[in-house]
PDB file of C-alpha atoms in Angstrom:
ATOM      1  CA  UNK D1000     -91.633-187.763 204.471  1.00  0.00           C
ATOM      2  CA  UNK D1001     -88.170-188.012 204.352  1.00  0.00           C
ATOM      3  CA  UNK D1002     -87.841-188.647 200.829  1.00  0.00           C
ATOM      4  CA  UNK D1003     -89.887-186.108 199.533  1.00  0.00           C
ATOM      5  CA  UNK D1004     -87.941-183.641 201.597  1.00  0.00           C
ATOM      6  CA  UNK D1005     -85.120-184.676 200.175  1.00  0.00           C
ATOM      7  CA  UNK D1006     -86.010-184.391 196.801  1.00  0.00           C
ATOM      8  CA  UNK D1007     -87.249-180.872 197.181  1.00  0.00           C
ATOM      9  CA  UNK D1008     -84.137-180.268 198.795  1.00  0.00           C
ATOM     10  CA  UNK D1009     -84.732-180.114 202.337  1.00  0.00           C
ATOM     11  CA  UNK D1010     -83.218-181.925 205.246  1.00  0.00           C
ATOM     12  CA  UNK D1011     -86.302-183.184 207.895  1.00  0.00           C
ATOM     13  CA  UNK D1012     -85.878-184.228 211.323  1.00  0.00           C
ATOM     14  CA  UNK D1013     -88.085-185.609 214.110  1.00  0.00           C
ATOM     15  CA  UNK D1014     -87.414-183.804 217.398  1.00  0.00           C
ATOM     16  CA  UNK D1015     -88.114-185.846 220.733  1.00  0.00           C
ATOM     17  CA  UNK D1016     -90.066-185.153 223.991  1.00  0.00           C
ATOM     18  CA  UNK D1017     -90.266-187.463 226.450  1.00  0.00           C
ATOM     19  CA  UNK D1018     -93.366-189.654 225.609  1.00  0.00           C
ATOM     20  CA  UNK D1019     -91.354-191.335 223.022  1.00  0.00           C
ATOM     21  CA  UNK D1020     -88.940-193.105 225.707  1.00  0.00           C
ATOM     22  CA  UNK D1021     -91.981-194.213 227.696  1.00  0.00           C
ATOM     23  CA  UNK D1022     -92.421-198.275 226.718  1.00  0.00           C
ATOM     24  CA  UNK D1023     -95.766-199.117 225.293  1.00  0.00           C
ATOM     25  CA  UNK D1024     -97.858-201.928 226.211  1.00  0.00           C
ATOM     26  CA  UNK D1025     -95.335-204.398 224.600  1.00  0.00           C
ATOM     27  CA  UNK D1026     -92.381-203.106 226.036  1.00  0.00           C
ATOM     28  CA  UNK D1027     -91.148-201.104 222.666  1.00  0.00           C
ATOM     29  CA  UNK D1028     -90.422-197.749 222.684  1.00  0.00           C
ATOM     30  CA  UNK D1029     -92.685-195.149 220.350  1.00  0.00           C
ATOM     31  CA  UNK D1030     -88.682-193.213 219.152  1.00  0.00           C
ATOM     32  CA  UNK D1031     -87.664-197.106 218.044  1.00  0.00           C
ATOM     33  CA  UNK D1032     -90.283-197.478 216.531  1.00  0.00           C
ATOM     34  CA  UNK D1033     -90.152-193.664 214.432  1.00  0.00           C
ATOM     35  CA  UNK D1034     -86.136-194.256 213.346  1.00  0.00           C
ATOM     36  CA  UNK D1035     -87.145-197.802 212.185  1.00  0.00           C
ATOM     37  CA  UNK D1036     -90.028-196.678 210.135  1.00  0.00           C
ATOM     38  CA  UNK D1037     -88.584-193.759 208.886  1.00  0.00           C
ATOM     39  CA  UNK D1038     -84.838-194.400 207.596  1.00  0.00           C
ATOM     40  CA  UNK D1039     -85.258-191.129 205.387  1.00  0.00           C
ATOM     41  CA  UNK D1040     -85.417-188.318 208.523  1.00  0.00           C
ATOM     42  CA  UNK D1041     -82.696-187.184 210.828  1.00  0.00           C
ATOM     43  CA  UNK D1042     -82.812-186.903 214.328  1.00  0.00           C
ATOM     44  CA  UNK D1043     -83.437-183.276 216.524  1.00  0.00           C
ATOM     45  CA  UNK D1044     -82.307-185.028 219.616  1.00  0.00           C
ATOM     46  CA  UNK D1045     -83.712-182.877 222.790  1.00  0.00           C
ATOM     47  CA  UNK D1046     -81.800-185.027 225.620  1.00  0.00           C
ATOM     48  CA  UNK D1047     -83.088-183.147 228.201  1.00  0.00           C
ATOM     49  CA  UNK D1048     -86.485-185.082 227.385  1.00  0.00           C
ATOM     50  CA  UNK D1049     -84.860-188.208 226.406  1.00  0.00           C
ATOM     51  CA  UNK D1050     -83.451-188.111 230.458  1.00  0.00           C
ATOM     52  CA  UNK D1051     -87.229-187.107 231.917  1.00  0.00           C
ATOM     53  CA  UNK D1052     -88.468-190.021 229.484  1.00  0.00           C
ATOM     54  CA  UNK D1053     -86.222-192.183 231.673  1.00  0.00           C
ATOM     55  CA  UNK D1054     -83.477-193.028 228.780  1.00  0.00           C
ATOM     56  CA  UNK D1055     -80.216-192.602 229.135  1.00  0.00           C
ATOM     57  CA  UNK D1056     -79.094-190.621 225.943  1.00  0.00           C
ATOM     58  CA  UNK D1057     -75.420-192.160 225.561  1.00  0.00           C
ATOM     59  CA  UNK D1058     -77.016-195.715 223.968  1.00  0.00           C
ATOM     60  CA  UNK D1059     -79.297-193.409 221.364  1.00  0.00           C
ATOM     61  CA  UNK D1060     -76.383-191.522 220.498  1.00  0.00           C
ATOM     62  CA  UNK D1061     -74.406-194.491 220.038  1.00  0.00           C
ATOM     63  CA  UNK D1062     -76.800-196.458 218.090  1.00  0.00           C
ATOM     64  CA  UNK D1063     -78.227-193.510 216.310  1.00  0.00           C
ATOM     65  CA  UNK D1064     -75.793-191.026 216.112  1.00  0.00           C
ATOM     66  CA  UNK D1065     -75.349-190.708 212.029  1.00  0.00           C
ATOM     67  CA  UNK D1066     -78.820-189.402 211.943  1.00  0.00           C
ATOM     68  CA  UNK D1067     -78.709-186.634 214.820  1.00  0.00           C
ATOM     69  CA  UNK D1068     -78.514-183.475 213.033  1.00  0.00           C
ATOM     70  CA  UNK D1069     -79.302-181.118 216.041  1.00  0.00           C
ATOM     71  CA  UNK D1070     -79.474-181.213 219.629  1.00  0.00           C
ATOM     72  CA  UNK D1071     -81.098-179.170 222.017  1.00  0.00           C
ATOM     73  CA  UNK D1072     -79.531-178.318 225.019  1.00  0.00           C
ATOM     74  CA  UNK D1073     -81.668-177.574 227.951  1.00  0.00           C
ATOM     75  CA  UNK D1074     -81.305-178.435 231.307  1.00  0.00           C
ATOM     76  CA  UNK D1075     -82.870-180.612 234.303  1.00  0.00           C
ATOM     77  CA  UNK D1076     -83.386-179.108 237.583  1.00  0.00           C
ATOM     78  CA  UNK D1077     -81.937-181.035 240.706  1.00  0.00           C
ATOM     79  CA  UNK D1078     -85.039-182.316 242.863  1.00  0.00           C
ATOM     80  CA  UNK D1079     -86.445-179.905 244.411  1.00  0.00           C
ATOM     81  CA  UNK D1080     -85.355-177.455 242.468  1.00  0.00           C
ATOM     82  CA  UNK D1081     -86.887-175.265 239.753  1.00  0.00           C
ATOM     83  CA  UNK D1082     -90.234-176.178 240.785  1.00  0.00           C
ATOM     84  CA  UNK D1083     -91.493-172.818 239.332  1.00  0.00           C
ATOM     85  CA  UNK D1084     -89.981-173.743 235.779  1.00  0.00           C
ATOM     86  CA  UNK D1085     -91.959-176.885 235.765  1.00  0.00           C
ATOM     87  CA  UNK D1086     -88.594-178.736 237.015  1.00  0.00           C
ATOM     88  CA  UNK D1087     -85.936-177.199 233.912  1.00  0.00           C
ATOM     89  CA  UNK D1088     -82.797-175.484 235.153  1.00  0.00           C
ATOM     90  CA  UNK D1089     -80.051-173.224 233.171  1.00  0.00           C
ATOM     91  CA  UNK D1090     -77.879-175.011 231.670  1.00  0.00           C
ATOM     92  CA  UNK D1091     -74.755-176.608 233.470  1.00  0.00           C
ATOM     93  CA  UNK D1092     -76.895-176.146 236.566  1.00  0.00           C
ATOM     94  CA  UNK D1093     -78.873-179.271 236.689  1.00  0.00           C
ATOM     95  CA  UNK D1094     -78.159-182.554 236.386  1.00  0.00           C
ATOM     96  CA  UNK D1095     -76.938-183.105 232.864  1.00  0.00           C
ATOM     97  CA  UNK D1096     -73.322-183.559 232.651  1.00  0.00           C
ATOM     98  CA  UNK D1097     -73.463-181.374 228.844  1.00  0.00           C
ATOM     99  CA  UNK D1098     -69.386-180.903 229.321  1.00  0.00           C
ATOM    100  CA  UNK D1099     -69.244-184.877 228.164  1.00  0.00           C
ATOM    101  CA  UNK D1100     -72.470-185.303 226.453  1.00  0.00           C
ATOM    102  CA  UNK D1101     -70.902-182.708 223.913  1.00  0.00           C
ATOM    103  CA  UNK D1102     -67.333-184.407 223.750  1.00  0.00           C
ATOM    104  CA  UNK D1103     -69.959-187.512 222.649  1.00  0.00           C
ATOM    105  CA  UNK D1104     -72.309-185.561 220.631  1.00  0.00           C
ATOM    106  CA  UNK D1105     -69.173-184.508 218.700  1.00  0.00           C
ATOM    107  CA  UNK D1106     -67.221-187.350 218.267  1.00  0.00           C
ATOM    108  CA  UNK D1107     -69.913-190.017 217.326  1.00  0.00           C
ATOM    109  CA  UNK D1108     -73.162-187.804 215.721  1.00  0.00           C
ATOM    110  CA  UNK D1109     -73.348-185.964 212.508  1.00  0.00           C
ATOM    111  CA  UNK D1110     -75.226-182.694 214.573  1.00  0.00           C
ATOM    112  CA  UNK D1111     -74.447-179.287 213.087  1.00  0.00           C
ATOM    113  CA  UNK D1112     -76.484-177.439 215.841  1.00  0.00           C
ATOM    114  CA  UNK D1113     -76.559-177.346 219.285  1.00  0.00           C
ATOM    115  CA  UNK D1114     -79.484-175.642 219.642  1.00  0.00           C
ATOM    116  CA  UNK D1115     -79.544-173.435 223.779  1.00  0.00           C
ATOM    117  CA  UNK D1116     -83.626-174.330 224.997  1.00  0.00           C
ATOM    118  CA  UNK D1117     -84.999-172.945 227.656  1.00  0.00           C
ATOM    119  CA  UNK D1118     -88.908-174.696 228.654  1.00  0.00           C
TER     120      UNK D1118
END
């Protein structure tokens, strides 16, 4: 897919949710398996759903950071907390540290967008 995009012109990118950080039967993780199998896309990295997939985003960024054109940045709500929006909070109200996760974002990924999400 990410060829022929790219020969049309167009950039493509695989955004996350959080089913792709939950291990299948052999331990491996479905978004492993997506960036290995497809070395032509970029990366819409939502790290809001990488955290509720139970990943911690700083390896992915780290390991995968060239291909992470766009993030989206969304909050987590504090337990207990934003149990009427389905456990999301604003921004810089829950429990993603964004003030650092940026500094990374910026220094080691190739993203052009920071995209603001609210679920």
């Amino acid at each position: 897919v990410g060829e022929v995009a790219s020969k049309a012109g167009y950039g493509f990118a695989w955004h996350n949710h959080d089913f792709e950080f939950k291990a299948l039967a052999d331990g491996s993780l479905p978004q492993d398996h997506i960036l290995s199998s497809a070395p032509d896309i970029g990366w819409e990295m939502d790290v809001a759903w990488v955290v509720r997939g139970g990943a911690d985003p700083l390896p992915w960024i780290e390991k995968h950071g060239k291909r992470i054109v766009a993030v989206h940045v969304k909050d987590i709500a504090k337990p207990g907390e934003g149990l009427d929006e389905d456990g999301w909070s604003d921004v810089g109200h829950g429990t993603i540290d964004w003030a650092d996760l940026i500094k990374v974002l910026r220094a080691k990924s190739a993203a052009k967008y920071f995209v603001m999400e609210q679920d």
